[in-house]
Coordinates of N, CA and C in Angstrom, one line a residue:
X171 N 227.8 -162.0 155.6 CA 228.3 -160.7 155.3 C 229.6 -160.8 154.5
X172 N 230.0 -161.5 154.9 CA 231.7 -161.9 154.2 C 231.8 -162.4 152.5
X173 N 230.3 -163.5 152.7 CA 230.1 -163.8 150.9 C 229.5 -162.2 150.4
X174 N 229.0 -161.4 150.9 CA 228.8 -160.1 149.9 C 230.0 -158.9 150.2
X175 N 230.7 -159.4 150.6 CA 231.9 -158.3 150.2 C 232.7 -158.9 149.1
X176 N 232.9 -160.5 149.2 CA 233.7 -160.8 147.9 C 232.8 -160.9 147.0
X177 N 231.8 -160.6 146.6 CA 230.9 -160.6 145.7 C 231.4 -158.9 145.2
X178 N 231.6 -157.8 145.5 CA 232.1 -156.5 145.3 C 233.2 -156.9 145.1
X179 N 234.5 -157.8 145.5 CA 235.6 -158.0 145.1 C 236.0 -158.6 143.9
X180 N 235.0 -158.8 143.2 CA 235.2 -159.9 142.3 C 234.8 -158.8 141.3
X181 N 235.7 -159.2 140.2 CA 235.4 -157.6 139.1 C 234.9 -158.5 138.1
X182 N 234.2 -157.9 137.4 CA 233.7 -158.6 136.3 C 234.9 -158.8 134.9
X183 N 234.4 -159.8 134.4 CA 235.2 -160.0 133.0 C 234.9 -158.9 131.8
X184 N 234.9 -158.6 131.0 CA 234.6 -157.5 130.0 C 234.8 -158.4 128.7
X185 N 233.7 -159.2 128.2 CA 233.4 -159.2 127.0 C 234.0 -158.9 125.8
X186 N 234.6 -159.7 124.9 CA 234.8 -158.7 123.5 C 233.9 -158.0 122.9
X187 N 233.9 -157.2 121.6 CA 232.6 -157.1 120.7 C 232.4 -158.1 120.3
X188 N 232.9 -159.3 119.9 CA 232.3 -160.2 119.1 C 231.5 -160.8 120.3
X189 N 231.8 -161.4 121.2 CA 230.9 -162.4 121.9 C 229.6 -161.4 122.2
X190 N 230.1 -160.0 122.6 CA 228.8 -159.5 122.7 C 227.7 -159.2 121.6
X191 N 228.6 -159.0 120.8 CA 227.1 -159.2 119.5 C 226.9 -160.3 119.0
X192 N 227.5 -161.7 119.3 CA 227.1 -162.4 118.7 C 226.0 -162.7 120.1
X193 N 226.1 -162.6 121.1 CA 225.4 -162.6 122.3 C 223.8 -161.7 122.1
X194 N 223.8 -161.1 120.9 CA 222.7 -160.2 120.8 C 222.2 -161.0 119.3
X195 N 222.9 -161.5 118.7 CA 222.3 -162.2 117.8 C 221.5 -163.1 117.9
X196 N 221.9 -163.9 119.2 CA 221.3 -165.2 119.2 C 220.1 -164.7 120.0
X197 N 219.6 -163.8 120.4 CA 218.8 -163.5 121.5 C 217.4 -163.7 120.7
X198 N 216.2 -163.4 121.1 CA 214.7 -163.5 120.7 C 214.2 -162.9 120.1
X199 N 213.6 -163.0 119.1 CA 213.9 -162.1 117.5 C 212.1 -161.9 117.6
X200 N 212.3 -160.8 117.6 CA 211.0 -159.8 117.2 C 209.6 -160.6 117.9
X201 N 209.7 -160.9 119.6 CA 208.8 -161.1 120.2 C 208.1 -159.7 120.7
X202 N 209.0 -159.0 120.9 CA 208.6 -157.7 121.8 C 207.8 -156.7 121.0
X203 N 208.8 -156.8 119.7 CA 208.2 -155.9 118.6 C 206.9 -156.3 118.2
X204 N 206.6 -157.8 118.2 CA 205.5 -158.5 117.0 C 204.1 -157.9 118.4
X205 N 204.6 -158.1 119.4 CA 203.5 -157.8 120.3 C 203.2 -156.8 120.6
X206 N 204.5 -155.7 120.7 CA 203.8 -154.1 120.3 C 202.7 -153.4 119.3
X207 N 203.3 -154.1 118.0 CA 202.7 -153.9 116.9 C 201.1 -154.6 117.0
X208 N 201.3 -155.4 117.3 CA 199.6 -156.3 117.8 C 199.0 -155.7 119.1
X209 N 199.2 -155.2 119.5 CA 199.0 -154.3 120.8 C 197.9 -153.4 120.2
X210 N 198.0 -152.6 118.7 CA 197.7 -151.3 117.9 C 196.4 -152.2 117.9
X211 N 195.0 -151.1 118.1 CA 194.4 -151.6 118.0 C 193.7 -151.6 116.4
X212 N 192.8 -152.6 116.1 CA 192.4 -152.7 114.4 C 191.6 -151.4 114.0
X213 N 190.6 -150.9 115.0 CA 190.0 -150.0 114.8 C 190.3 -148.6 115.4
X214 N 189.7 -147.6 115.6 CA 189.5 -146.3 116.3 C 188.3 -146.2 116.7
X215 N 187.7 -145.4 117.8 CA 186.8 -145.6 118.6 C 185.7 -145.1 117.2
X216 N 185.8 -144.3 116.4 CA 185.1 -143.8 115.2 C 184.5 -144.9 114.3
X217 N 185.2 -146.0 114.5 CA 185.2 -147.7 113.8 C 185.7 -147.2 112.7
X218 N 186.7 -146.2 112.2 CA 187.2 -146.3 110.8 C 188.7 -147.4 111.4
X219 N 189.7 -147.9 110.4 CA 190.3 -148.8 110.5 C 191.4 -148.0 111.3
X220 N 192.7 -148.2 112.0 CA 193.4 -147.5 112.4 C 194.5 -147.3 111.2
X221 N 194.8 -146.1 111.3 CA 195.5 -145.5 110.0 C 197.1 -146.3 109.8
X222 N 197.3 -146.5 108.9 CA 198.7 -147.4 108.8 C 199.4 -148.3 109.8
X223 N 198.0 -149.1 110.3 CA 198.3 -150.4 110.9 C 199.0 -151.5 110.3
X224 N 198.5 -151.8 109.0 CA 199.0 -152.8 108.4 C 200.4 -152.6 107.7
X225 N 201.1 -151.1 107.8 CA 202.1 -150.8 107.3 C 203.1 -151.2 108.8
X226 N 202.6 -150.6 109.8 CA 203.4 -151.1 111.0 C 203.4 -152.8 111.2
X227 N 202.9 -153.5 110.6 CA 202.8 -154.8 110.7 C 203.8 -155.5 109.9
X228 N 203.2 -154.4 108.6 CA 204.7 -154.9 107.7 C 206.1 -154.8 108.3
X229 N 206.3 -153.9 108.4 CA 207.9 -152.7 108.9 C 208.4 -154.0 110.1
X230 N 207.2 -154.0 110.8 CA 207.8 -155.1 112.2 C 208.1 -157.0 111.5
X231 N 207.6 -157.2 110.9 CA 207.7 -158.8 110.0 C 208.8 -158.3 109.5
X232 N 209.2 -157.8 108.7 CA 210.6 -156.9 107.7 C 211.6 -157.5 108.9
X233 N 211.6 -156.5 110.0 CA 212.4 -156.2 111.2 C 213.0 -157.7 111.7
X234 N 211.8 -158.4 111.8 CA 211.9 -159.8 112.3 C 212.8 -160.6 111.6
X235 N 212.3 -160.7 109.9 CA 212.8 -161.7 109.0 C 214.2 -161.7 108.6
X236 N 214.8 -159.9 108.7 CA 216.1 -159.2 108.2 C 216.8 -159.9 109.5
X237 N 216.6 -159.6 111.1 CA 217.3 -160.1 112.0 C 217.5 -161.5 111.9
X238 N 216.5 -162.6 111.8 CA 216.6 -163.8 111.7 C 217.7 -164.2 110.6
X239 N 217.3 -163.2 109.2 CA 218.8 -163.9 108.3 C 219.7 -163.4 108.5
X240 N 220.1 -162.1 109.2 CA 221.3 -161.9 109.5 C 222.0 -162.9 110.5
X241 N 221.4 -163.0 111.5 CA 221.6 -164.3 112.5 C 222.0 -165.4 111.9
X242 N 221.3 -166.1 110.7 CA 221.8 -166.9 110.1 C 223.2 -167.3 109.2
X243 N 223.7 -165.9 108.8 CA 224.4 -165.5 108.0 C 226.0 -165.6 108.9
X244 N 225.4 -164.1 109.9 CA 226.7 -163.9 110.5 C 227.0 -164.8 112.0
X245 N 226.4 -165.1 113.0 CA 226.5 -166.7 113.3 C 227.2 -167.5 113.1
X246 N 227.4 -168.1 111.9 CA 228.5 -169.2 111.5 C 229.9 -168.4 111.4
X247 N 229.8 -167.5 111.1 CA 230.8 -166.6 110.4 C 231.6 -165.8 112.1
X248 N 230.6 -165.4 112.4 CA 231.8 -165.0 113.7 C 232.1 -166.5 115.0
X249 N 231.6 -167.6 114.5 CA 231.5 -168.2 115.7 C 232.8 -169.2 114.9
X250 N 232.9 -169.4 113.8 CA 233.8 -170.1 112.8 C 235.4 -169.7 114.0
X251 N 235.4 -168.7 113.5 CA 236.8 -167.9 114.3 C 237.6 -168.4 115.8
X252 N 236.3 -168.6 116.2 CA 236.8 -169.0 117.9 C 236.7 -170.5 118.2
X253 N 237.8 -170.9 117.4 CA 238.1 -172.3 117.8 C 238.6 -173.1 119.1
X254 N 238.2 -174.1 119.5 CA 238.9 -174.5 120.9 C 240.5 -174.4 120.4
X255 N 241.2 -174.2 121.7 CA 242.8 -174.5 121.7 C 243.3 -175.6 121.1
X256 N 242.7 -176.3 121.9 CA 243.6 -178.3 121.4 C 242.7 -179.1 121.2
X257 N 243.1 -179.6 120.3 CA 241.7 -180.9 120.0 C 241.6 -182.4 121.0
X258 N 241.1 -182.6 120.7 CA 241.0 -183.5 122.0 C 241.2 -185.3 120.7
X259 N 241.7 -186.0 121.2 CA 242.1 -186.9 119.9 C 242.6 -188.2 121.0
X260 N 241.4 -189.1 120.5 CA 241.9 -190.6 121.3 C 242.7 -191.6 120.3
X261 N 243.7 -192.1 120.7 CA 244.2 -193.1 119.4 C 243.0 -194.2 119.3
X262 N 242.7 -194.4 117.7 CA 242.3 -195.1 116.8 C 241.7 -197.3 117.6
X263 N 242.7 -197.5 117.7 CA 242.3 -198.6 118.3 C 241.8 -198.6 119.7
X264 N 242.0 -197.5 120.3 CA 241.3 -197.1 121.9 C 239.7 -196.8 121.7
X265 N 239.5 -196.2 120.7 CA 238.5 -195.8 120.4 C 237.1 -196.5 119.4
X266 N 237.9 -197.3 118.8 CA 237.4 -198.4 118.3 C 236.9 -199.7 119.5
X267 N 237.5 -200.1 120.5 CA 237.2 -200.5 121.5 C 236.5 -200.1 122.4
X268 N 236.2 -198.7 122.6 CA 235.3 -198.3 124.1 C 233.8 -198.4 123.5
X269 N 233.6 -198.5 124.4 CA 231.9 -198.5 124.7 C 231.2 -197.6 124.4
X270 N 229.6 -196.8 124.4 CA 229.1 -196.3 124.4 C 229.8 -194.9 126.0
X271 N 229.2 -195.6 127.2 CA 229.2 -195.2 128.1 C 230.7 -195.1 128.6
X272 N 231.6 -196.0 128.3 CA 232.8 -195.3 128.3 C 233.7 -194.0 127.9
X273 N 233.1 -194.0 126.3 CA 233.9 -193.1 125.7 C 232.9 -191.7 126.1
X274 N 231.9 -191.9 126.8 CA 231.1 -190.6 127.3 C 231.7 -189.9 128.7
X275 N 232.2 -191.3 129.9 CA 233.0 -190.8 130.5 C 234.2 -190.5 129.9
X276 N 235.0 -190.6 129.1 CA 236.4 -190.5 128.3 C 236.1 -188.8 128.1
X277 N 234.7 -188.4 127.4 CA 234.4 -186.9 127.3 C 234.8 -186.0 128.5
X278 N 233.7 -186.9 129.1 CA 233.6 -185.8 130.7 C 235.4 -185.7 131.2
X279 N 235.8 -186.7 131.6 CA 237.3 -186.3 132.3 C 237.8 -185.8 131.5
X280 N 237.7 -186.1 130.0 CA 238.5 -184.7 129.7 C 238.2 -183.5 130.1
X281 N 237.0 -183.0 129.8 CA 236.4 -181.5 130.0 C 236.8 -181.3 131.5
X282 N 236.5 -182.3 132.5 CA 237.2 -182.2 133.8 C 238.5 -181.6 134.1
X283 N 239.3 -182.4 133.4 CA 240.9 -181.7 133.2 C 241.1 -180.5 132.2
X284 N 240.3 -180.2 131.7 CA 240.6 -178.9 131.3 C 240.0 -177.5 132.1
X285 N 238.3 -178.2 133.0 CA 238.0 -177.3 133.7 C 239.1 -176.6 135.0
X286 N 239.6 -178.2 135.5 CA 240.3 -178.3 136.2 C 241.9 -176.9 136.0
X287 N 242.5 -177.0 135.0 CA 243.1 -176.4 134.2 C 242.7 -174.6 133.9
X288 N 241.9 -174.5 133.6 CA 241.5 -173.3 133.5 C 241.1 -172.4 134.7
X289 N 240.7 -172.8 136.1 CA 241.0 -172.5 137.1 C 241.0 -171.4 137.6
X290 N 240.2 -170.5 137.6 CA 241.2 -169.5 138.6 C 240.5 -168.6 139.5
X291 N 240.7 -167.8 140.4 CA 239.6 -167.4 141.7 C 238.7 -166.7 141.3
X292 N 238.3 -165.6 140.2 CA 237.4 -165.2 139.9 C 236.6 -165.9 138.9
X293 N 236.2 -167.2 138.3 CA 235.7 -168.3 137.6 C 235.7 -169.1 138.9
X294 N 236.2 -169.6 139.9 CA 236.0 -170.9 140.7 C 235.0 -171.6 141.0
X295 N 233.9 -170.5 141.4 CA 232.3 -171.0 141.8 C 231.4 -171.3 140.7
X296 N 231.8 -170.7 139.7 CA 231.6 -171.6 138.2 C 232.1 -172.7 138.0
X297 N 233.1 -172.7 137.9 CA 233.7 -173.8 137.7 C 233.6 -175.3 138.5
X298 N 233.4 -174.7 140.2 CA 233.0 -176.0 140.8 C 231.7 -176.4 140.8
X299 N 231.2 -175.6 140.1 CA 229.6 -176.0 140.3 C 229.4 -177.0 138.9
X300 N 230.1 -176.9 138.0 CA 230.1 -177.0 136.7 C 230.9 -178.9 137.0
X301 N 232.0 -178.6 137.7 CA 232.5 -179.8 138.2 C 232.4 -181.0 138.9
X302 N 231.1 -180.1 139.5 CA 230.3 -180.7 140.6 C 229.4 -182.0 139.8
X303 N 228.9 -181.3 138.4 CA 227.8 -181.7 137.9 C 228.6 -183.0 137.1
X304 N 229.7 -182.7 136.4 CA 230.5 -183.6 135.5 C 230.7 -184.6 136.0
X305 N 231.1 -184.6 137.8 CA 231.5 -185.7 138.4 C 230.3 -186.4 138.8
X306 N 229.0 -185.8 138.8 CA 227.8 -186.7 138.9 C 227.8 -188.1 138.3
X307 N 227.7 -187.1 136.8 CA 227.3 -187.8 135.7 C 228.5 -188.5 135.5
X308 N 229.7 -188.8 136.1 CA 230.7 -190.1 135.8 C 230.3 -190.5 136.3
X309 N 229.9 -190.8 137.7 CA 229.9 -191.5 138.7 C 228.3 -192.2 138.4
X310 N 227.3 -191.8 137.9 CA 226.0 -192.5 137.4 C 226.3 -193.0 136.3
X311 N 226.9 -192.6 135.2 CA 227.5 -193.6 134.0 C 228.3 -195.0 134.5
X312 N 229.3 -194.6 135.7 CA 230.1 -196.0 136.3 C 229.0 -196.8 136.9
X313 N 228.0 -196.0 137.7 CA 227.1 -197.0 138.7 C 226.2 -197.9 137.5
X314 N 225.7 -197.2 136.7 CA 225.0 -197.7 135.3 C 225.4 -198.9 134.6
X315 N 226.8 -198.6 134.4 CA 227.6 -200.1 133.8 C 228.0 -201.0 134.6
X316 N 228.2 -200.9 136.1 CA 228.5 -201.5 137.0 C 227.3 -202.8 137.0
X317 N 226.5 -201.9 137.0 CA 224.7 -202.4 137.3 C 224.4 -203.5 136.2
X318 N 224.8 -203.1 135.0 CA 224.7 -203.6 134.1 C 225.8 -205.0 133.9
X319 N 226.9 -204.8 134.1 CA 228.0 -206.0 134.6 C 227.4 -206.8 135.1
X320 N 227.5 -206.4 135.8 CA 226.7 -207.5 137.1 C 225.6 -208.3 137.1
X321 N 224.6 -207.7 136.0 CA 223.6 -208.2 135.5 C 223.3 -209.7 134.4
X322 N 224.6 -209.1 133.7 CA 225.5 -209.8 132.8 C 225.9 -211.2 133.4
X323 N 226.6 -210.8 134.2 CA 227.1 -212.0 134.5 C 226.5 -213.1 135.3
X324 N 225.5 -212.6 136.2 CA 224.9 -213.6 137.5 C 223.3 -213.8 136.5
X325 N 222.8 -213.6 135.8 CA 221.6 -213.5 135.1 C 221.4 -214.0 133.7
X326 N 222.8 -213.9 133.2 CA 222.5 -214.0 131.8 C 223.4 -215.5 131.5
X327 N 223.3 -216.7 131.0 CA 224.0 -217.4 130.4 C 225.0 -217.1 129.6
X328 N 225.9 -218.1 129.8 CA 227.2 -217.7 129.1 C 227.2 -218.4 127.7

């Protein structure tokens, strides 16, 4: 009873326009329409052809092809704008030295410490669940290389 009252407590975030239309841009482009329009049947029970079927076929392809390049178009263009805050930048010789699987954990704790960082009671249950997942996947990348060490060393000639 108590998790569905703070579920009512918890106010939603409010969207800009941009994430919201770009959130409609990316969405599924002329499924609904292409299948309405194919829905029309070819004939009429008379068997003459149905009247301006193939014009509704057109109009809906049109519909489809115009969304798809606008998508293409404006997409780069509104998503350009919203840059991360801070770059994330390992010095040069650190990074020339790490590993595959290192510098992948090097990824995740960062994104960790930023999750960690961003923080706050109405995001939390996102965020730990998101957290939850990060710290998986270090801890099976460490078990991975561990496994692999170890392999290395007792198995393989020097």
């Amino acid at each position: 009873m108590n998790q569905i009252w703070e579920k009512r407590r918890v106010k939603s975030t409010v969207l800009s326009w941009k994430n919201a239309f770009m959130a409609g841009l990316t969405g599924v482009r002329g499924a609904v329409t292409m299948a309405g329009v194919l829905s029309v049947p070819a004939f009429i029970d008379s068997g003459a052809p149905f009247p301006e079927r193939s014009m509704m076929l057109f109009i809906a392809a049109m519909v489809i092809v115009i969304s798809l390049l606008a998508a293409i178009v404006l997409l780069p263009l509104l998503a350009k704008s919203s840059k991360p805050k801070k770059k994330m930048t390992v010095p040069l010789d650190v990074a020339k030295h790490m590993s595959e699987p290192r510098a992948y954990t090097y990824v995740l704790q960062t994104a960790v410490g930023e999750l960690e960082h961003e923080l706050k009671a109405s995001n939390a249950s996102i965020v730990y669940d998101v957290l939850t997942a990060y710290y998986t996947k270090i801890r099976r990348i460490q078990m991975r290389s561990l496994q692999e060490e170890n392999y290395k060393r007792f198995y393989e000639p020097n």
